[in-house]
Short mmCIF file of C-alpha atoms in Angstrom, two decimals:
data_model
loop_
_atom_site.label_atom_id
_atom_site.label_comp_id
_atom_site.label_asym_id
_atom_site.label_seq_id
_atom_site.Cartn_x
_atom_site.Cartn_y
_atom_site.Cartn_z
CA UNK Y 20 20.46 11.31 2.24
CA UNK Y 21 21.71 12.76 -1.02
CA UNK Y 22 18.99 13.47 -3.56
CA UNK Y 23 19.97 12.73 -7.12
CA UNK Y 24 18.01 14.90 -9.52
CA UNK Y 25 19.60 15.43 -12.89
CA UNK Y 26 19.23 19.11 -13.80
CA UNK Y 27 19.33 20.06 -17.48
CA UNK Y 28 18.49 23.75 -17.20
CA UNK Y 29 19.73 25.30 -13.95
CA UNK Y 30 17.43 27.51 -11.89
CA UNK Y 31 17.88 31.25 -12.22
CA UNK Y 32 19.19 31.45 -8.69
CA UNK Y 33 20.13 29.08 -5.92
CA UNK Y 34 16.81 28.17 -4.30
CA UNK Y 35 15.42 31.66 -4.00
CA UNK Y 36 12.29 31.26 -1.88
CA UNK Y 37 10.61 33.92 0.21
CA UNK Y 38 10.86 34.09 3.98
CA UNK Y 39 7.38 32.59 4.18
CA UNK Y 40 7.47 28.83 4.70
CA UNK Y 41 6.37 26.10 2.35
CA UNK Y 42 3.52 24.18 3.95
CA UNK Y 43 3.81 20.41 3.52
CA UNK Y 44 0.50 18.66 4.14
CA UNK Y 45 1.01 15.09 5.35
CA UNK Y 46 3.71 15.17 8.01
CA UNK Y 47 4.46 11.45 8.42
CA UNK Y 48 4.50 10.18 4.84
CA UNK Y 49 7.68 9.24 2.98
CA UNK Y 50 7.72 12.27 0.71
CA UNK Y 51 6.77 14.67 3.49
CA UNK Y 52 9.65 13.46 5.64
CA UNK Y 53 12.10 13.74 2.75
CA UNK Y 54 10.86 17.25 1.97
CA UNK Y 55 11.33 18.18 5.62
CA UNK Y 56 14.88 16.80 5.66
CA UNK Y 57 15.90 18.50 2.41
CA UNK Y 58 14.38 21.83 3.46
CA UNK Y 59 16.31 21.66 6.73
CA UNK Y 60 19.54 20.81 4.92
CA UNK Y 61 19.11 23.75 2.55
CA UNK Y 62 17.99 26.21 5.20
CA UNK Y 63 14.56 26.64 3.58
CA UNK Y 64 11.60 27.60 5.75
CA UNK Y 65 9.09 24.74 5.77
CA UNK Y 66 6.26 23.58 8.00
CA UNK Y 67 4.98 20.00 7.83
CA UNK Y 68 1.53 19.42 9.27
CA UNK Y 69 -0.57 16.31 9.64
CA UNK Y 70 -3.21 14.96 11.96
CA UNK Y 71 -4.50 16.17 14.32
CA UNK Y 72 -3.54 19.77 13.47
CA UNK Y 73 -4.29 19.37 9.76
CA UNK Y 74 -6.90 16.66 9.29
CA UNK Y 75 -8.31 16.44 5.77
CA UNK Y 76 -11.27 14.47 7.11
CA UNK Y 77 -12.15 17.37 9.37
CA UNK Y 78 -12.05 20.41 7.15
CA UNK Y 79 -13.42 22.91 9.63
CA UNK Y 80 -10.82 25.55 10.32
CA UNK Y 81 -8.34 24.43 7.64
CA UNK Y 82 -8.46 27.85 6.02
CA UNK Y 83 -7.81 29.65 9.32
CA UNK Y 84 -4.95 27.29 10.20
CA UNK Y 85 -3.23 27.81 6.86
CA UNK Y 86 -3.83 31.56 6.95
CA UNK Y 87 -2.15 31.70 10.37
CA UNK Y 88 0.96 30.08 8.88
CA UNK Y 89 0.98 32.32 5.82
CA UNK Y 90 2.81 29.86 3.53
CA UNK Y 91 4.43 30.85 0.26
CA UNK Y 92 3.21 27.57 -1.29
CA UNK Y 93 1.46 24.35 -0.34
CA UNK Y 94 2.71 20.86 -1.19
CA UNK Y 95 0.00 18.27 -0.63
CA UNK Y 96 1.50 14.86 0.11
CA UNK Y 97 -1.37 13.85 2.42
CA UNK Y 98 -3.34 10.90 1.12
CA UNK Y 99 -5.20 7.74 1.96
CA UNK Y 100 -2.76 5.16 0.56
CA UNK Y 101 -4.00 1.82 1.96
CA UNK Y 102 -4.74 0.39 -1.48
CA UNK Y 103 -6.38 -2.88 -0.42
CA UNK Y 104 -8.20 -1.40 2.56
CA UNK Y 105 -9.67 1.29 0.33
CA UNK Y 106 -11.80 -1.36 -1.35
CA UNK Y 107 -13.88 -1.54 1.83
CA UNK Y 108 -13.37 2.11 2.86
CA UNK Y 109 -14.23 3.91 -0.35
CA UNK Y 110 -16.01 6.79 1.38
CA UNK Y 111 -12.97 7.55 3.52
CA UNK Y 112 -10.57 7.26 0.58
CA UNK Y 113 -12.62 9.76 -1.43
CA UNK Y 114 -13.06 12.03 1.58
CA UNK Y 115 -9.29 12.41 1.94
CA UNK Y 116 -8.00 11.98 -1.61
CA UNK Y 117 -10.70 14.02 -3.36
CA UNK Y 118 -12.53 16.28 -0.91
CA UNK Y 119 -9.60 17.00 1.40
CA UNK Y 120 -7.30 17.71 -1.53
CA UNK Y 121 -9.90 20.05 -3.01
CA UNK Y 122 -10.16 21.92 0.31
CA UNK Y 123 -6.41 22.56 0.33
CA UNK Y 124 -6.52 23.64 -3.31
CA UNK Y 125 -9.35 26.06 -2.60
CA UNK Y 126 -7.44 27.66 0.28
CA UNK Y 127 -4.31 27.99 -1.88
CA UNK Y 128 -6.34 29.59 -4.67
CA UNK Y 129 -7.99 32.05 -2.28
CA UNK Y 130 -4.54 32.95 -0.90
CA UNK Y 131 -3.10 33.24 -4.42
CA UNK Y 132 -0.23 30.84 -3.70
CA UNK Y 133 1.09 27.84 -5.67
CA UNK Y 134 -0.16 24.35 -4.92
CA UNK Y 135 1.70 21.15 -5.77
CA UNK Y 136 -0.46 18.05 -5.41
CA UNK Y 137 0.90 14.49 -5.46
CA UNK Y 138 -0.96 11.75 -7.30
CA UNK Y 139 -0.24 8.21 -8.49
CA UNK Y 140 0.41 5.87 -11.40
CA UNK Y 141 -2.59 3.84 -10.21
CA UNK Y 142 -4.93 6.16 -12.13
CA UNK Y 143 -4.14 3.92 -15.13
CA UNK Y 144 -5.32 0.38 -15.82
CA UNK Y 145 -1.96 -0.89 -17.09
CA UNK Y 146 -3.27 -2.06 -20.47
CA UNK Y 147 -1.00 0.23 -22.50
CA UNK Y 148 2.16 -1.56 -23.73
CA UNK Y 149 4.30 1.58 -23.41
CA UNK Y 150 4.95 4.09 -20.64
CA UNK Y 151 1.99 6.33 -19.84
CA UNK Y 152 1.99 9.96 -20.91
CA UNK Y 153 -0.04 12.70 -19.25
CA UNK Y 154 -2.42 12.79 -22.24
CA UNK Y 155 -3.36 9.11 -21.89
CA UNK Y 156 -6.90 8.47 -20.67
CA UNK Y 157 -6.95 7.24 -17.04
CA UNK Y 158 -8.92 4.13 -16.13
CA UNK Y 159 -8.19 3.10 -12.53
CA UNK Y 160 -8.65 -0.52 -11.53
CA UNK Y 161 -9.22 0.08 -7.82
CA UNK Y 162 -10.87 2.46 -5.37
CA UNK Y 163 -7.56 4.03 -4.36
CA UNK Y 164 -6.74 4.92 -7.99
CA UNK Y 165 -10.28 6.20 -8.58
CA UNK Y 166 -10.10 8.42 -5.49
CA UNK Y 167 -6.75 9.87 -6.55
CA UNK Y 168 -8.03 10.51 -10.07
CA UNK Y 169 -11.07 12.29 -8.63
CA UNK Y 170 -8.66 14.25 -6.46
CA UNK Y 171 -6.70 15.43 -9.49
CA UNK Y 172 -9.87 16.76 -11.11
CA UNK Y 173 -11.07 18.38 -7.88
CA UNK Y 174 -7.72 20.06 -7.28
CA UNK Y 175 -7.49 21.51 -10.78
CA UNK Y 176 -11.11 22.68 -10.61
CA UNK Y 177 -10.45 24.51 -7.33
CA UNK Y 178 -6.97 25.77 -8.31
CA UNK Y 179 -6.60 25.97 -12.11
CA UNK Y 180 -2.89 26.84 -11.79
CA UNK Y 181 -2.03 23.90 -9.54
CA UNK Y 182 0.74 21.44 -10.39
CA UNK Y 183 -0.30 17.79 -10.17
CA UNK Y 184 2.57 15.28 -10.04
CA UNK Y 185 1.95 11.59 -10.62
CA UNK Y 186 4.67 9.38 -9.16
CA UNK Y 187 5.17 5.63 -8.97
CA UNK Y 188 6.62 2.95 -6.68
CA UNK Y 189 7.90 5.34 -4.05
CA UNK Y 190 10.55 4.12 -1.61
CA UNK Y 191 12.79 5.70 1.03
CA UNK Y 192 14.41 4.98 4.40
CA UNK Y 193 11.09 5.98 5.98
CA UNK Y 194 7.68 4.44 6.42
CA UNK Y 195 6.20 1.38 4.76
CA UNK Y 196 7.53 0.68 1.28
CA UNK Y 197 8.84 -2.12 -0.91
CA UNK Y 198 12.51 -1.74 0.01
CA UNK Y 199 11.86 -1.93 3.74
CA UNK Y 200 9.46 -4.83 3.25
CA UNK Y 201 12.10 -6.77 1.32
CA UNK Y 202 14.63 -6.16 4.10
CA UNK Y 203 12.18 -7.51 6.66
CA UNK Y 204 11.29 -10.57 4.58
CA UNK Y 205 14.99 -11.22 4.09
CA UNK Y 206 15.21 -11.68 7.88
CA UNK Y 207 11.97 -13.58 8.44
CA UNK Y 208 11.50 -15.93 5.45
CA UNK Y 209 13.65 -18.58 3.82
CA UNK Y 210 12.18 -17.92 0.36
CA UNK Y 211 10.81 -14.53 -0.67
CA UNK Y 212 8.10 -14.72 -3.36
CA UNK Y 213 7.77 -11.58 -5.46
CA UNK Y 214 5.43 -10.62 -8.30
CA UNK Y 215 7.23 -10.50 -11.64
CA UNK Y 216 4.53 -9.39 -14.09
CA UNK Y 217 3.86 -5.88 -12.76
CA UNK Y 218 6.21 -3.22 -14.14
CA UNK Y 219 6.87 0.36 -13.10
CA UNK Y 220 9.46 3.02 -12.27
CA UNK Y 221 10.91 2.70 -8.75
CA UNK Y 222 11.19 6.24 -7.41
CA UNK Y 223 13.41 7.38 -4.55
CA UNK Y 224 11.44 9.81 -2.38
CA UNK Y 225 14.48 12.04 -1.81
CA UNK Y 226 14.89 12.46 -5.58
CA UNK Y 227 11.21 13.32 -5.92
CA UNK Y 228 11.42 15.74 -2.97
CA UNK Y 229 14.33 17.56 -4.63
CA UNK Y 230 12.29 17.87 -7.83
CA UNK Y 231 9.24 19.12 -5.91
CA UNK Y 232 11.31 21.86 -4.25
CA UNK Y 233 12.62 22.97 -7.65
CA UNK Y 234 9.10 23.02 -9.07
CA UNK Y 235 7.96 25.05 -6.06
CA UNK Y 236 10.72 27.53 -6.80
CA UNK Y 237 9.61 27.82 -10.41
CA UNK Y 238 6.03 28.36 -9.29
CA UNK Y 239 7.14 31.23 -7.06
CA UNK Y 240 9.39 32.97 -9.57
CA UNK Y 241 7.87 32.26 -13.01
CA UNK Y 242 4.49 32.58 -14.69
CA UNK Y 243 2.42 29.90 -12.97
CA UNK Y 244 0.69 29.02 -16.21
CA UNK Y 245 3.97 27.37 -17.27
CA UNK Y 246 3.95 25.05 -14.26
CA UNK Y 247 0.21 24.29 -14.17
CA UNK Y 248 -1.28 20.94 -15.08
CA UNK Y 249 -0.37 17.28 -14.74
CA UNK Y 250 3.20 15.95 -14.85
CA UNK Y 251 4.70 12.49 -14.50
CA UNK Y 252 7.84 12.05 -12.40
CA UNK Y 253 9.38 8.63 -11.88
CA UNK Y 254 12.86 7.24 -11.46
CA UNK Y 255 14.71 6.55 -14.68
CA UNK Y 256 14.48 2.98 -15.86
CA UNK Y 257 11.80 0.36 -15.43
CA UNK Y 258 11.57 -2.83 -13.40
CA UNK Y 259 9.19 -5.50 -12.25
CA UNK Y 260 8.74 -5.97 -8.53
CA UNK Y 261 10.90 -9.08 -8.93
CA UNK Y 262 13.62 -7.07 -10.70
CA UNK Y 263 13.44 -4.50 -7.92
CA UNK Y 264 13.76 -7.21 -5.27
CA UNK Y 265 16.74 -8.75 -7.06
CA UNK Y 266 18.51 -5.38 -7.08
CA UNK Y 267 17.77 -4.86 -3.37
CA UNK Y 268 19.11 -8.30 -2.46
CA UNK Y 269 22.19 -7.81 -4.63
CA UNK Y 270 23.00 -4.50 -2.95
CA UNK Y 271 22.45 -6.00 0.50
CA UNK Y 272 24.72 -8.94 -0.34
CA UNK Y 273 27.38 -6.53 -1.59
CA UNK Y 274 27.19 -4.81 1.80
CA UNK Y 275 27.74 -8.10 3.60
CA UNK Y 276 24.17 -8.88 4.64
CA UNK Y 277 22.84 -12.41 4.46
CA UNK Y 278 20.13 -12.74 1.81
CA UNK Y 279 17.42 -15.27 1.01
CA UNK Y 280 16.27 -17.04 -2.13
CA UNK Y 281 13.92 -15.16 -4.44
CA UNK Y 282 11.04 -16.79 -6.30
CA UNK Y 283 9.20 -15.06 -9.14
CA UNK Y 284 5.41 -15.40 -9.08
CA UNK Y 285 2.53 -13.96 -11.11
CA UNK Y 286 -0.13 -11.51 -10.01
CA UNK Y 287 -2.63 -14.36 -10.07
CA UNK Y 288 -0.51 -16.23 -7.53
CA UNK Y 289 -0.57 -13.25 -5.17
CA UNK Y 290 -4.25 -12.26 -4.87
CA UNK Y 291 -5.07 -8.91 -3.27
CA UNK Y 292 -8.32 -7.12 -2.51
CA UNK Y 293 -7.49 -4.38 -5.00
CA UNK Y 294 -6.44 -5.04 -8.57
CA UNK Y 295 -3.06 -3.60 -9.57
CA UNK Y 296 -2.10 -2.45 -13.08
CA UNK Y 297 0.41 -4.70 -14.81
CA UNK Y 298 2.02 -1.63 -16.38
CA UNK Y 299 2.65 1.37 -14.11
CA UNK Y 300 5.46 2.89 -16.16
CA UNK Y 301 5.33 6.68 -16.48
CA UNK Y 302 6.83 8.78 -19.26
CA UNK Y 303 8.48 11.73 -17.50
CA UNK Y 304 9.64 13.59 -20.62
CA UNK Y 305 7.10 16.41 -20.20
CA UNK Y 306 8.56 17.31 -16.81
CA UNK Y 307 12.02 17.31 -18.37
CA UNK Y 308 10.89 19.64 -21.15
CA UNK Y 309 9.05 22.07 -18.87
CA UNK Y 310 11.23 22.05 -15.75
CA UNK Y 311 14.57 20.91 -17.16
CA UNK Y 312 14.89 18.10 -14.63
CA UNK Y 313 14.52 14.36 -14.49
CA UNK Y 314 15.02 11.92 -11.68
CA UNK Y 315 18.14 9.77 -11.42
CA UNK Y 316 18.25 6.11 -12.54
CA UNK Y 317 16.50 4.07 -9.87
CA UNK Y 318 19.39 1.62 -9.47
CA UNK Y 319 21.71 4.50 -8.53
CA UNK Y 320 19.25 5.94 -6.03
CA UNK Y 321 18.59 2.52 -4.50
CA UNK Y 322 22.21 2.49 -3.36
CA UNK Y 323 21.69 5.80 -1.54
CA UNK Y 324 18.59 4.45 0.17
CA UNK Y 325 20.29 1.24 1.27
CA UNK Y 326 23.25 3.22 2.58
CA UNK Y 327 20.76 4.68 5.06
CA UNK Y 328 18.93 1.45 5.86
CA UNK Y 329 21.72 -1.12 5.83
CA UNK Y 330 24.80 0.99 6.35
CA UNK Y 331 28.37 -0.13 5.93
CA UNK Y 332 30.96 -1.76 8.15
CA UNK Y 333 32.63 -5.09 8.85
CA UNK Y 334 30.49 -8.20 8.58
CA UNK Y 335 29.85 -10.10 11.81
CA UNK Y 336 29.88 -13.88 12.31
CA UNK Y 337 26.37 -14.15 10.87
CA UNK Y 338 27.28 -12.22 7.76
CA UNK Y 339 25.58 -9.00 8.86
CA UNK Y 340 27.30 -5.65 8.84
CA UNK Y 341 27.39 -3.52 11.95
CA UNK Y 342 24.15 -1.68 12.50
CA UNK Y 343 22.07 -3.95 10.23
CA UNK Y 344 19.67 -5.24 12.88
CA UNK Y 345 19.58 -1.99 14.82
CA UNK Y 346 18.75 0.05 11.72
CA UNK Y 347 16.03 -2.38 10.66
CA UNK Y 348 14.48 -3.27 14.01
CA UNK Y 349 11.26 -1.40 13.21
CA UNK Y 350 10.75 -3.11 9.87
CA UNK Y 351 8.84 -5.96 11.54
CA UNK Y 352 5.94 -3.54 12.09
CA UNK Y 353 5.05 -3.60 8.40
CA UNK Y 354 2.22 -5.61 6.91
CA UNK Y 355 3.52 -9.10 6.34
CA UNK Y 356 3.76 -10.60 2.89
CA UNK Y 357 3.17 -7.39 0.96
CA UNK Y 358 5.35 -8.03 -2.07
CA UNK Y 359 3.37 -5.64 -4.26
CA UNK Y 360 3.49 -2.55 -2.07
CA UNK Y 361 1.32 0.43 -2.88
CA UNK Y 362 2.84 3.90 -3.15
CA UNK Y 363 2.88 5.50 0.29
CA UNK Y 364 3.30 9.25 0.02
#
């Protein structure tokens, strides 16, 4: 579970946090689990809370709960991320992604502690031919993106020194994401059809978690005005979902797993309730300038992720390496046929 963040200006000290824990809101999401793992590995105090203890739809007592923990900083990874379902549950999406996020930001502001809030590439409509910069005007195509954009504004209004990080195409060994979906489809379908006209930056959640911890450190030790505002953080390099799937299948084949045929299709051939942007690419150069870090190339990090999911070993009679089916037994729980998977924080 090695995180691969390229550091261009080293921190002043080796992760010099206080004894007070970092509070991670959103215990069961991909990023929250990676943050928990990295904090444990580095001996950093961290508390990850989710429902029912910390329920952003039930905001009564949130301030007392957080005050009882006394965190040094809050990282909000909690979100409503069911992109298609949000089209019919707009009120709930806004309740969590806007109002709940604002409640956390308000508590952090009242406690005078840093807040790092996670957002999404889906705040953009994808019409720009180049990668999106933080100064580009958002225009979400779907309810999920609109709720996250409203959340950004609400967070910064409640906590003017908050750090808002937009990420894209998150994947990890945990939860529901594109990599795990491709592994499941590789076992259940003869031909895997994948959208080829949507482009973005695949982002390994462990890489993003490492960057978030470094930003938290900066927020605790430097002038918070330097870390305030909106930043883009995505894996280096771009890909279509089809490119991403090809890389996944290639790496699985290299590890001895049996793979299926891939077929490229268009967005029109894969209708969904929510419209997706054709261009989700994020320009992460601002984060590099301000924090001195950038995430590793996504193809490199994909190997680390698949090491966890697929593993290594001798191939069996069916062409599968030892541990393949055991490691991926839970993948069948995921929503079937979701080639264009939404970011799941």
